[in-house]
Structure formats: C-alpha cells, structure tokens
PDB file of C-alpha atoms in Angstrom:
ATOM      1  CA  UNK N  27      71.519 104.889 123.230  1.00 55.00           C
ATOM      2  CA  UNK N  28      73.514 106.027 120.154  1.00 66.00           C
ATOM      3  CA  UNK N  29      74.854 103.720 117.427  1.00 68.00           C
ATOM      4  CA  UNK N  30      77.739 103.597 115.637  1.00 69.00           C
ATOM      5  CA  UNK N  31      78.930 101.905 111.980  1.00 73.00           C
ATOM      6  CA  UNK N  32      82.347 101.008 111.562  1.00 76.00           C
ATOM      7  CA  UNK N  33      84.152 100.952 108.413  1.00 75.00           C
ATOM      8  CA  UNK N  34      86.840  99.065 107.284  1.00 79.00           C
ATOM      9  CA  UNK N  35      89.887 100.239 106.032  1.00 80.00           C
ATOM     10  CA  UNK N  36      92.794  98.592 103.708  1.00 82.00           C
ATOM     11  CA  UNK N  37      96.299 100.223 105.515  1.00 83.00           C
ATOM     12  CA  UNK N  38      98.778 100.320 103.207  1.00 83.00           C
ATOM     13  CA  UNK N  39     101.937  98.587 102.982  1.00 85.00           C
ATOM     14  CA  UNK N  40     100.924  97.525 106.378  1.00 86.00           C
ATOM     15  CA  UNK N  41     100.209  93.643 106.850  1.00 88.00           C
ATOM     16  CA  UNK N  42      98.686  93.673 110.831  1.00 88.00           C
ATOM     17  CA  UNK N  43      97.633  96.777 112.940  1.00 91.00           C
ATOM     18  CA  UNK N  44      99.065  95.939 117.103  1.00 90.00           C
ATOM     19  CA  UNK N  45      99.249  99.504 117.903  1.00 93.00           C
ATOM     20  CA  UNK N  46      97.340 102.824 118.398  1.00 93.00           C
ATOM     21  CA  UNK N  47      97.714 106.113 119.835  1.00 94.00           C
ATOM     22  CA  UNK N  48      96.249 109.391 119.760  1.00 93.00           C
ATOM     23  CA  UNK N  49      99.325 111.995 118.902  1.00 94.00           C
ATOM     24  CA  UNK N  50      99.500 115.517 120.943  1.00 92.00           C
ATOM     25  CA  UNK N  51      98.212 116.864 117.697  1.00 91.00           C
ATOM     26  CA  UNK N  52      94.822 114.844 118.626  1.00 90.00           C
ATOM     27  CA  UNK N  53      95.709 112.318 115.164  1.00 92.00           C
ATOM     28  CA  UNK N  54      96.141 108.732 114.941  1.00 94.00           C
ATOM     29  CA  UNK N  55      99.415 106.966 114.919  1.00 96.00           C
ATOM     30  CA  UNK N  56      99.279 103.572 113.788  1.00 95.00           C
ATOM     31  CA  UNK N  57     102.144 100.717 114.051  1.00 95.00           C
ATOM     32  CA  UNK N  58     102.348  97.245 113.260  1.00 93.00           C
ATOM     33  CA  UNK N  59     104.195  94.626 111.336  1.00 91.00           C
ATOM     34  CA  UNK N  60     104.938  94.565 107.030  1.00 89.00           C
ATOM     35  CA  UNK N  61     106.872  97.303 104.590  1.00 88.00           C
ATOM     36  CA  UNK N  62     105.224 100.589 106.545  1.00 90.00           C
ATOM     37  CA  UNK N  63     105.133  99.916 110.212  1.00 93.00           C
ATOM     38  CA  UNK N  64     104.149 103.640 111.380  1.00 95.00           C
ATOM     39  CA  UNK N  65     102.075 105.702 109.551  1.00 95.00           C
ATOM     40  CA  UNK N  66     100.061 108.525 110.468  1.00 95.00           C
ATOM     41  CA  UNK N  67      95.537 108.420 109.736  1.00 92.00           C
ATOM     42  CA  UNK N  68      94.482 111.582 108.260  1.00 84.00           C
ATOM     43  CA  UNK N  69      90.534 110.964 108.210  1.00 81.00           C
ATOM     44  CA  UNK N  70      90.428 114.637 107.090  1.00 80.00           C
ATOM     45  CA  UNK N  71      92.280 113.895 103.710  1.00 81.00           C
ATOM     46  CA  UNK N  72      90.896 110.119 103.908  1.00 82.00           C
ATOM     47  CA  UNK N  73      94.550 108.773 103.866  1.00 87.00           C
ATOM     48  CA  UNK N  74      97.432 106.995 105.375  1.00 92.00           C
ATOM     49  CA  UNK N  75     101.289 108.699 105.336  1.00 93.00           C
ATOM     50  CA  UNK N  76     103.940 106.233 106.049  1.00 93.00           C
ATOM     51  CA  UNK N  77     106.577 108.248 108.308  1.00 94.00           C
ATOM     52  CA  UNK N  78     109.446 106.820 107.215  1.00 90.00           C
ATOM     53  CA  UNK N  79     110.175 104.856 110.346  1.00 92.00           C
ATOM     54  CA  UNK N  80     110.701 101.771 107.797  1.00 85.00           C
ATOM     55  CA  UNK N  81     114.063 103.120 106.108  1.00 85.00           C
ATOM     56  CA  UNK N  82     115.685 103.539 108.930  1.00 83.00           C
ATOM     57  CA  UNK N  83     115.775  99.885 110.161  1.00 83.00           C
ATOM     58  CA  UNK N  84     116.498  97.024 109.040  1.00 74.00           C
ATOM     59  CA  UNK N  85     114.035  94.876 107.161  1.00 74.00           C
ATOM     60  CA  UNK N  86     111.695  92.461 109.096  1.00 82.00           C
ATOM     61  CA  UNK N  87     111.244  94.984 112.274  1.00 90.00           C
ATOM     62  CA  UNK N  88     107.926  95.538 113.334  1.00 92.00           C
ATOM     63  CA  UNK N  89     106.023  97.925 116.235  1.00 94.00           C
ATOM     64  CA  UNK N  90     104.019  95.679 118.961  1.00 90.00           C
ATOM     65  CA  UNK N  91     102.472  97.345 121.627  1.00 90.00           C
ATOM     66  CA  UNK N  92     105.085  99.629 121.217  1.00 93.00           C
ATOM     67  CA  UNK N  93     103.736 103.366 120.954  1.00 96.00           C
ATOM     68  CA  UNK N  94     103.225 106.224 124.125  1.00 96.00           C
ATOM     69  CA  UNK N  95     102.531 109.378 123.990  1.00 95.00           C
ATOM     70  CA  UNK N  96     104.728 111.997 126.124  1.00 94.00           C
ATOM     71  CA  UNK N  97     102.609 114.615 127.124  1.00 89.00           C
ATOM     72  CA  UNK N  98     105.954 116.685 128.868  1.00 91.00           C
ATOM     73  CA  UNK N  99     107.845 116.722 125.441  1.00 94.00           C
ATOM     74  CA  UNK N 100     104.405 116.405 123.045  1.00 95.00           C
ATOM     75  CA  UNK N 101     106.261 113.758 121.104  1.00 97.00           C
ATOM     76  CA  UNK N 102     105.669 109.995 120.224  1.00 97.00           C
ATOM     77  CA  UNK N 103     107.527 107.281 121.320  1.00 98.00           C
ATOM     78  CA  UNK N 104     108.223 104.082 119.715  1.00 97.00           C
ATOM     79  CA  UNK N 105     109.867 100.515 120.369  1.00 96.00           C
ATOM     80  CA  UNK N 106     110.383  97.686 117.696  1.00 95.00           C
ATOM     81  CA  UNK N 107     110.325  94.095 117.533  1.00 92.00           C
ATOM     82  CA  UNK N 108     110.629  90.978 115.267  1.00 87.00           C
ATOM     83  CA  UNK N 109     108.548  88.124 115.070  1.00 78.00           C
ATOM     84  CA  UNK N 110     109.350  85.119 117.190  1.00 73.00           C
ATOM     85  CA  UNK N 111     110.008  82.760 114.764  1.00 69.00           C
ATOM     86  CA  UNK N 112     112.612  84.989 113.774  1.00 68.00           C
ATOM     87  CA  UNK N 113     114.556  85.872 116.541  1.00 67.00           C
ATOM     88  CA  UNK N 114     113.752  82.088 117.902  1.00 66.00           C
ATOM     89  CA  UNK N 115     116.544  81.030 115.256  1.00 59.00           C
ATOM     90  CA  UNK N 116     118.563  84.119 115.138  1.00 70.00           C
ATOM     91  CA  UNK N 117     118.382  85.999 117.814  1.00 68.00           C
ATOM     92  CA  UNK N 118     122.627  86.609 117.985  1.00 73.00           C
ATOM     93  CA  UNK N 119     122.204  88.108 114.224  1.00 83.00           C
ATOM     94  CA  UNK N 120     119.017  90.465 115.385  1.00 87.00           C
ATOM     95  CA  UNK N 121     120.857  93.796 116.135  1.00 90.00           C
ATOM     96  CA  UNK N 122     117.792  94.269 118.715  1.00 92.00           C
ATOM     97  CA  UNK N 123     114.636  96.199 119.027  1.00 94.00           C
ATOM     98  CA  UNK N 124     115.073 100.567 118.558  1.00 96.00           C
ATOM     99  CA  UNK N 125     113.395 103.318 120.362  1.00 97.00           C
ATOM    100  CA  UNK N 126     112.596 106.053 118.314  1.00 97.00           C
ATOM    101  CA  UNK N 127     110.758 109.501 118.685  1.00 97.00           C
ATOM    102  CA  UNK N 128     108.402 111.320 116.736  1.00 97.00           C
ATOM    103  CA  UNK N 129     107.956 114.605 116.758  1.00 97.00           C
ATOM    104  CA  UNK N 130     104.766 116.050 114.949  1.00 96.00           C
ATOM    105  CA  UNK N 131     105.487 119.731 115.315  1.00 96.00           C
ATOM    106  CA  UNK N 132     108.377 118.817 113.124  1.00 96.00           C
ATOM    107  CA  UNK N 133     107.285 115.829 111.428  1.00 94.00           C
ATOM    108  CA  UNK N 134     110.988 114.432 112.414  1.00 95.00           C
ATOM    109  CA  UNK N 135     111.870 111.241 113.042  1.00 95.00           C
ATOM    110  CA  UNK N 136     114.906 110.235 115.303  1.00 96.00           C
ATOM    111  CA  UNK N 137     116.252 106.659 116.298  1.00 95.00           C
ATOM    112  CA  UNK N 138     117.365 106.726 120.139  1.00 96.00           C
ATOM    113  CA  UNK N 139     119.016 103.277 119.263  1.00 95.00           C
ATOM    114  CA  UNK N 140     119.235  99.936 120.855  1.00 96.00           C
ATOM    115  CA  UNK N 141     118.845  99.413 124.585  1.00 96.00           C
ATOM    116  CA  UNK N 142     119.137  96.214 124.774  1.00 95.00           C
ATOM    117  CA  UNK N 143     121.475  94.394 122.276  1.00 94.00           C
ATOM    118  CA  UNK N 144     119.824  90.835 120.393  1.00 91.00           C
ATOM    119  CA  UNK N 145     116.791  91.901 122.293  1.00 91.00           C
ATOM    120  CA  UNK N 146     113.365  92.671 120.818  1.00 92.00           C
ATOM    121  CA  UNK N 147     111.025  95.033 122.507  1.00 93.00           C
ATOM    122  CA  UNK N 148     107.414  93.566 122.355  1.00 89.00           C
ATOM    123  CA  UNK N 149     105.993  96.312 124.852  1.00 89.00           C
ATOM    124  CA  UNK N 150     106.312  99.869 125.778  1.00 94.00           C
ATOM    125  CA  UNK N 151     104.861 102.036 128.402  1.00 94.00           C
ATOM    126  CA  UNK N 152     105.239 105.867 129.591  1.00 95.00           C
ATOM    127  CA  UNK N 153     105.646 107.400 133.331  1.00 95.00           C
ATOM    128  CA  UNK N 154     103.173 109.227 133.939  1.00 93.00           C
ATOM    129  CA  UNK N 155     105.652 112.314 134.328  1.00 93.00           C
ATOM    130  CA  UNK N 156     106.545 111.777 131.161  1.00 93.00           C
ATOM    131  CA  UNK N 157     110.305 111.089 132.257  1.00 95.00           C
ATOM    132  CA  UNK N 158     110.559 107.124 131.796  1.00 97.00           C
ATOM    133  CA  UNK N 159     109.699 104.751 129.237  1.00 97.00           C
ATOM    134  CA  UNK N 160     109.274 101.518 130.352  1.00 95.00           C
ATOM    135  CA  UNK N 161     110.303  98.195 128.088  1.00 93.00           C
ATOM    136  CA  UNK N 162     109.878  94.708 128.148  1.00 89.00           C
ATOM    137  CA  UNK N 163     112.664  92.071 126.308  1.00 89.00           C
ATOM    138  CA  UNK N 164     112.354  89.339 124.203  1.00 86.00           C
ATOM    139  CA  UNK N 165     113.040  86.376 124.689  1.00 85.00           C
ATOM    140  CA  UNK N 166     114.974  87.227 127.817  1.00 84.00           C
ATOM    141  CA  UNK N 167     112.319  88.461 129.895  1.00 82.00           C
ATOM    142  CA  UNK N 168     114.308  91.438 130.894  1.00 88.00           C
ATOM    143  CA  UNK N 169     112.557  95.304 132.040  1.00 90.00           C
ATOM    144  CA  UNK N 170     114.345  98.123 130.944  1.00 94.00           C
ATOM    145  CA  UNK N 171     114.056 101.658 131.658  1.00 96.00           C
ATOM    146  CA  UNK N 172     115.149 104.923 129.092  1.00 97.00           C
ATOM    147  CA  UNK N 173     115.301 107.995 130.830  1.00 97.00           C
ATOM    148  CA  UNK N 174     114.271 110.253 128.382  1.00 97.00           C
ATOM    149  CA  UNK N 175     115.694 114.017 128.909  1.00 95.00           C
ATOM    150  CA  UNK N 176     118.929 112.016 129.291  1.00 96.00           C
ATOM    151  CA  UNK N 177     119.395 109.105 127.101  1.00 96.00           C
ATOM    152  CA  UNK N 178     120.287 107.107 130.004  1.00 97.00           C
ATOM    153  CA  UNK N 179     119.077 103.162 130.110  1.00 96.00           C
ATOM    154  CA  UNK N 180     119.161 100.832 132.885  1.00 95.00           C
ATOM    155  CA  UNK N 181     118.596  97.616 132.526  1.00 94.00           C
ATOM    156  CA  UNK N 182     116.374  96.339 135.455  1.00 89.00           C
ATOM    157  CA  UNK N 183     117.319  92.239 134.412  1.00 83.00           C
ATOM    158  CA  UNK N 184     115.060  89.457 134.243  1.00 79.00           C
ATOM    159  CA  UNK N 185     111.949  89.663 136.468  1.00 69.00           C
ATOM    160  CA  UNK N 186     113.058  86.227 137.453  1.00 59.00           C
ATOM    161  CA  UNK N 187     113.335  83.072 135.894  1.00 55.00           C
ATOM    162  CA  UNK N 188     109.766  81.922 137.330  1.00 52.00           C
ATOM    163  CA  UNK N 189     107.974  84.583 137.012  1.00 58.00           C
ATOM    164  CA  UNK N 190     107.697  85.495 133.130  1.00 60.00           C
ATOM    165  CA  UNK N 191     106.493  88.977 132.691  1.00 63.00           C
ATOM    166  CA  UNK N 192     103.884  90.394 130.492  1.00 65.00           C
ATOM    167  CA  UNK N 193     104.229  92.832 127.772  1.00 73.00           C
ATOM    168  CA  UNK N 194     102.091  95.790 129.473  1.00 78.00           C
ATOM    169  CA  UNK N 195     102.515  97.507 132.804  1.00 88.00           C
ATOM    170  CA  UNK N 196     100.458  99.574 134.946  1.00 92.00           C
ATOM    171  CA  UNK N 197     101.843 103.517 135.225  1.00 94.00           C
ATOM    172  CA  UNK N 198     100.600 105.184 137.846  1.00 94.00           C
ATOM    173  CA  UNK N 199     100.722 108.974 139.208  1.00 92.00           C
ATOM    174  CA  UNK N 200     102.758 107.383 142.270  1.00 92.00           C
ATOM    175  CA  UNK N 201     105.663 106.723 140.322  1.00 93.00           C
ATOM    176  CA  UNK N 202     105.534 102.871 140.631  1.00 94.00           C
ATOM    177  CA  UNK N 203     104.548 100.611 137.534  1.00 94.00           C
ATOM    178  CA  UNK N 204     103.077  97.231 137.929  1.00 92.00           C
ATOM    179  CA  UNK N 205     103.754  94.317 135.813  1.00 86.00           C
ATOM    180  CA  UNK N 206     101.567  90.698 135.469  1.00 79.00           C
ATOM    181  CA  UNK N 207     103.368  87.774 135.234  1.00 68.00           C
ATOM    182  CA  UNK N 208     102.140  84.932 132.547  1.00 58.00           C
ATOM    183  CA  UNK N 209     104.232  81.799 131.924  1.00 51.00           C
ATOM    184  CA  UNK N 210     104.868  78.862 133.971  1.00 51.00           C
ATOM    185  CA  UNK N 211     104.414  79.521 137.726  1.00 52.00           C
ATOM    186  CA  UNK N 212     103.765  82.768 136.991  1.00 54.00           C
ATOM    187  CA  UNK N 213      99.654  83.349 136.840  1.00 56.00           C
ATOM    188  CA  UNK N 214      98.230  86.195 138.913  1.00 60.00           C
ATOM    189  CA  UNK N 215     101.364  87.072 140.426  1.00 74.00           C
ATOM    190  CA  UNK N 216     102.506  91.215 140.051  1.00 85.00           C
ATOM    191  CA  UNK N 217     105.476  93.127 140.382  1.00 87.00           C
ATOM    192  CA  UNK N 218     106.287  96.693 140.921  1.00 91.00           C
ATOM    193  CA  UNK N 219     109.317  99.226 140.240  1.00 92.00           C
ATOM    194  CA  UNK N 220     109.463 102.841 140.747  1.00 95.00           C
ATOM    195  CA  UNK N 221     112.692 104.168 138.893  1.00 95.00           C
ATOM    196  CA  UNK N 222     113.566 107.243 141.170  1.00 94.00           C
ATOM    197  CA  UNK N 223     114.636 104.384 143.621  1.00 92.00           C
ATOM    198  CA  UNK N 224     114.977 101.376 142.295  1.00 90.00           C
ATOM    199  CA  UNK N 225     112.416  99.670 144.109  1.00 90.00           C
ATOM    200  CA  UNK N 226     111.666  96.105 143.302  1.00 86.00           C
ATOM    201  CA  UNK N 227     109.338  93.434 144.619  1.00 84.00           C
ATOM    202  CA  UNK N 228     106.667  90.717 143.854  1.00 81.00           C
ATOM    203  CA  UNK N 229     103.900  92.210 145.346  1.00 84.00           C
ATOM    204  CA  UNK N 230     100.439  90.354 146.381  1.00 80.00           C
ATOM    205  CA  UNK N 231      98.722  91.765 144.412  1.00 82.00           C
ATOM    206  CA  UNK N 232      95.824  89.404 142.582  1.00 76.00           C
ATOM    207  CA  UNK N 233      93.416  89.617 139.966  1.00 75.00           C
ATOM    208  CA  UNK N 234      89.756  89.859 141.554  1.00 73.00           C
ATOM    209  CA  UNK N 235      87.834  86.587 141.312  1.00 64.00           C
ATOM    210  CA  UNK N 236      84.401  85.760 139.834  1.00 58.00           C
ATOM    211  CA  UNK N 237      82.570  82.975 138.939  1.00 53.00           C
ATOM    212  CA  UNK N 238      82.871  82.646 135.461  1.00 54.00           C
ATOM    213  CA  UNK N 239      86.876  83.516 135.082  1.00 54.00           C
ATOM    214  CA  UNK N 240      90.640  82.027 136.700  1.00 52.00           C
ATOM    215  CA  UNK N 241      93.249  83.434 136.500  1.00 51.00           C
ATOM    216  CA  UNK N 242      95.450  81.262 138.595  1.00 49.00           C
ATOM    217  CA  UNK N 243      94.890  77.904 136.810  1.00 47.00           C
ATOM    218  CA  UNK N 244      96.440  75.106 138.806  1.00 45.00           C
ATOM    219  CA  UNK N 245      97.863  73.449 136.292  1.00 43.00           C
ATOM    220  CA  UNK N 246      98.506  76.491 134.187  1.00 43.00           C
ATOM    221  CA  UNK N 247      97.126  75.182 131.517  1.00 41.00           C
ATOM    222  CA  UNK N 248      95.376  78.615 130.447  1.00 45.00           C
ATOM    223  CA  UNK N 249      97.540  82.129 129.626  1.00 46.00           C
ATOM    224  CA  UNK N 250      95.679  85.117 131.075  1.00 58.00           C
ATOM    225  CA  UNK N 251      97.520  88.494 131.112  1.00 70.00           C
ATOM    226  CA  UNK N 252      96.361  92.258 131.540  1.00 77.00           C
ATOM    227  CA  UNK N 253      95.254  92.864 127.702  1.00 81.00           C
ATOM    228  CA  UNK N 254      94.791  96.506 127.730  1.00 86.00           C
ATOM    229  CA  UNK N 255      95.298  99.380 130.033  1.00 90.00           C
ATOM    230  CA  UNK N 256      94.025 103.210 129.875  1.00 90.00           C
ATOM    231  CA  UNK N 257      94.592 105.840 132.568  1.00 88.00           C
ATOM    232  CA  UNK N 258      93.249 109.408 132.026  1.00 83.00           C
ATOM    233  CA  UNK N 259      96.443 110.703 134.074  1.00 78.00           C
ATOM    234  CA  UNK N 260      94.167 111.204 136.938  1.00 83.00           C
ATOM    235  CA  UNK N 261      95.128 107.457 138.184  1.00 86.00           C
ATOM    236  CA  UNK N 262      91.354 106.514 136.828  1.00 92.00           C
ATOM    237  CA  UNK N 263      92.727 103.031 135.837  1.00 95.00           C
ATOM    238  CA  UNK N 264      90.944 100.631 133.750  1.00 94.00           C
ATOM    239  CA  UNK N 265      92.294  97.104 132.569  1.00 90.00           C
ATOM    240  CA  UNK N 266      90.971  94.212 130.119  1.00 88.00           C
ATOM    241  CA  UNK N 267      92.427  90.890 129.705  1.00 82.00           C
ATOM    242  CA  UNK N 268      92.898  88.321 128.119  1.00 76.00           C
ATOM    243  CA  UNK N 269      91.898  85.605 126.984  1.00 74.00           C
ATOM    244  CA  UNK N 270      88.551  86.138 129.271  1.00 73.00           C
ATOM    245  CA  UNK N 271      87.805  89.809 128.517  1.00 81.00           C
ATOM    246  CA  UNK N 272      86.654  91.099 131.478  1.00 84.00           C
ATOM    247  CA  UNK N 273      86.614  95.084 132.133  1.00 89.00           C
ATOM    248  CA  UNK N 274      88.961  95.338 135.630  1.00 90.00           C
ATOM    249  CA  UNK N 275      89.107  99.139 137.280  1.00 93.00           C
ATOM    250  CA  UNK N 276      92.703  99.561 139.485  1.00 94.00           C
ATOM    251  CA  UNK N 277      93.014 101.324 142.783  1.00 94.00           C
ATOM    252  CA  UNK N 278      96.719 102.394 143.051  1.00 92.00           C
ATOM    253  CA  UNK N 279      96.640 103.728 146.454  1.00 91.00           C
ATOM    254  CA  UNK N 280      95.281 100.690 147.872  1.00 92.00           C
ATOM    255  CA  UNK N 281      96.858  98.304 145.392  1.00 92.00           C
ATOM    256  CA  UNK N 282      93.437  96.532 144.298  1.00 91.00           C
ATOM    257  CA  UNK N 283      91.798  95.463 141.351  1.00 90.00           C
ATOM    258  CA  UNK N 284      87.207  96.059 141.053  1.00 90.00           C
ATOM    259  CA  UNK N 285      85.952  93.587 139.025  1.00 87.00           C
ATOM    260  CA  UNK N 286      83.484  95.504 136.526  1.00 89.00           C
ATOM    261  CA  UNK N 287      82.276  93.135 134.187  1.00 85.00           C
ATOM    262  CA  UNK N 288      82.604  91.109 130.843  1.00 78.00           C
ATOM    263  CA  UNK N 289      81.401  92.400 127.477  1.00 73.00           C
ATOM    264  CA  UNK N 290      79.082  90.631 125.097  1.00 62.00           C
ATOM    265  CA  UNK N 291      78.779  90.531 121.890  1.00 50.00           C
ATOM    266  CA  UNK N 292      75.608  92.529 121.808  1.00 49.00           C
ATOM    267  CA  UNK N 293      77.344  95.454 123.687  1.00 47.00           C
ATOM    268  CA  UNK N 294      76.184  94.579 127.319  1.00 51.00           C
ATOM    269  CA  UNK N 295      78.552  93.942 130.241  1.00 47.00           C
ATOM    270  CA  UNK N 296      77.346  91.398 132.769  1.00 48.00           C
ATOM    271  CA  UNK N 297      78.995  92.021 135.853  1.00 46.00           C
ATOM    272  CA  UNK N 298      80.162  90.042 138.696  1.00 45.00           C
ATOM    273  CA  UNK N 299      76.248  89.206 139.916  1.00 43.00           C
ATOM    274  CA  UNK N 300      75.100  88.373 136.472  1.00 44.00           C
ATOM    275  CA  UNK N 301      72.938  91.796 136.224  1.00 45.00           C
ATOM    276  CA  UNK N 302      73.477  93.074 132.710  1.00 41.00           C
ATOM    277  CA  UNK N 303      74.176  97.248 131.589  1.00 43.00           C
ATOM    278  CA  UNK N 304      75.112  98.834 128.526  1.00 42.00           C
ATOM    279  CA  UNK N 305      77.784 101.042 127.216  1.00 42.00           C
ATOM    280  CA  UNK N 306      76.751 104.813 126.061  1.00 40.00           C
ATOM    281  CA  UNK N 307      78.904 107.559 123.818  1.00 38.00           C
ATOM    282  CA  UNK N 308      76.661 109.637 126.859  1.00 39.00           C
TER     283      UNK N 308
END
C-alpha cells in the first residue's frame, strides 16, 4: 500500500476553506468565507491567486458548497452566501446570494446576478448535461434552477414546510436530481426533480440501514444529511454523510442506496458485517 504526507498550507486572505473543485484546466479552485473567497492553487508556482470574485460583491459574502464544474462550456460556476447569524438579523438588507462564472481560458470573471432576492445560496450542483445548475435557499428552504445557455431561473419554491432540504443533491445521467431532507420531520426522506418537465415528488427513497448508524431518529434528536457526493459522469455514484461518515454507493436506475462502509481513523473501512479493508492510490 502507498503512503502519503500531507502538508499544510496558510490560504491567504482566506479565513475557512468549504469548497473545492478541479477546473477544466485540471487546477484547483478554492472558495470559502474571509477577504478572498475564490482563488485559484498553482502547486507549480507554490501559490495562491485571488480571482477577484471579492470586488465584485459586497463585503461579508462567502462561497459554501458553492462551486461545479461545466464540462459543456469548460467554465466554473459559483454561488454565494452569508453567514447565518447574518442574514438571521438582516436578511431584508442582504441583496441575496450571486451566481457567477469563471472562465479559465480567459481568466474572466462574470456575475450572472441574483436569483433569488434576500436569499443566500448555501449549495450548488451541476446537470450532468451541463445545462442546469441546481441551488438551494437560505433561510427559505427554496430549490432553484438557472438554465445556463439562457439565463433563465425558475424558482421551484419551498420543498415544503416539513420537509427541510439539504444543501447537496444527487445529479444523475437521467436527468432527475435527488435531494435529502434534514430538519424536523424531515430525516431519511428524498425528493426528486428533473427540470425538462418539472417533475416533483417525495420519493421513498431511504438511506440503507446498519447496525452501528440511524438515520431516521425518532425523536430527531440527531441531524444526518448526505455530506459529500462524487459521480464520474458515468452515474458511478458515491455518497458520505454526516455526522456518521459512512461511504454510501447510489443506484439511479433502481433508486437505491449500497451501504459500503465507515472509515477509521487508521485508513480502514469496516463495512456493514464488521470485516475490515483498506483504501489504495492502486
């Protein structure tokens, strides 16, 4: 098995790192929260270059969860936020959350605007077409959908006033997204939405159960949400969550989560049995 050594790195101007992504141009964007909230990693040069998102908006916006990759136009897309405590007590002065682009070809920045006015955006995900992005509101709970080669946004509404949506959704080469509801009322129930025809409904979809994780506490007493999701556009779907951290693979076609296994801190996964296996670079 290989090893790795991690470094770490001081980001400047930058207070908290809450998103990555891998540009067309195979370099790492970087956004998060303090007076540079997207810069660009050059490991080649050993440096960080703020793009300039930052004078462009007002002061106090910040990127969370907020950055896709379009592999149809080869450009970056963003959406930005505030903190909570923030928009808690002024949400009717917050302007609302942007989407921007970035291309790298050009190294241009433009703001597509607001979508949603008094709104923050505290997630962001990509069709896998590259046509859509996908948005979830703060604090109203609302999904949103920017059509990109047009401009055009609709917004979906609330998923409901039970069922409080997470910030990350499923894309899929079907068309349909699927969203996880946390909140009151809401644990282990999904939704999906495919935005060539408007299709919406709670679905029955569950999180798969083992012994040693719930995600539909009674009393909901614990938040669990989907934490993480990567698909390698060939709908090879993989999920982590939290707060349990268990590795989750998703079926599309049949609508079903595998449970894989929970990492350790020693770099094993015990799956669902309680057999242990270890991750590889190989």
């Amino acid at each position: 098995m290989n090893s790795y050594s991690c470094r770490k790195l001081e980001v400047p101007g930058l207070e908290g790192v809450t998103s990555l992504v891998i540009g067309p141009d195979d370099r790492l964007y970087i956004g998060g929260k303090g007076k540079n909230i997207f810069l660009l990693y050059s490991p080649a040069e050993g440096r960080f270059i703020d793009l300039g998102l930052s004078k462009i908006l007002s002061d106090g916006e910040e990127i969370y969860r907020g950055l896709v990759v379009s592999k149809k136009t080869k450009k970056i897309y963003g959406a930005t936020s505030i903190s909570e405590d923030n928009l808690r007590f002024k949400q009717f002065d917050y302007a609302g959350g942007h989407l921007f682009e970035y291309d790298p070809d050009k190294e241009k920045i433009t703001d597509l605007g607001i979508p949603l006015p008094h709104e923050a955006i505290k997630g962001l995900t990509i069709s896998c077409d590259g046509k859509y992005l996908f948005g979830a509101s703060y604090p109203s709970n609302h999904l949103f959908v920017y059509e990109i080669e047009t401009g055009e946004i609709r917004d979906i509404g609330p998923i409901s006033r039970k069922f409080r949506q997470g910030y990350l959704y499923i894309s899929t080469s079907t068309g349909y997204i699927y969203g996880f509801g946390v909140g009151m009322g809401a644990y282990g129930k999904f939704f999906k939405y495919h935005p060539e025809n408007n299709h919406y409904e709670v679905i029955e979809l569950r999180l798969p159960e083992c012994d040693q994780c719930d995600y539909a506490s009674p009393h909901d007493t614990v938040i669990s949400n989907l934490d993480a999701v990567v698909n390698d556009g060939d709908d090879n779907i993989y999920c982590s969550t939290y707060p349990w951290g268990d590795l989750l693979k998703f079926y599309p076609e049949k609508e079903e989560f595998e449970y894989i296994g929970r990492p350790s801190v020693s770099g094993e996964i015990r799956d669902r049995y309680g057999d242990t296996w270890s991750i590889s670079s190989e």
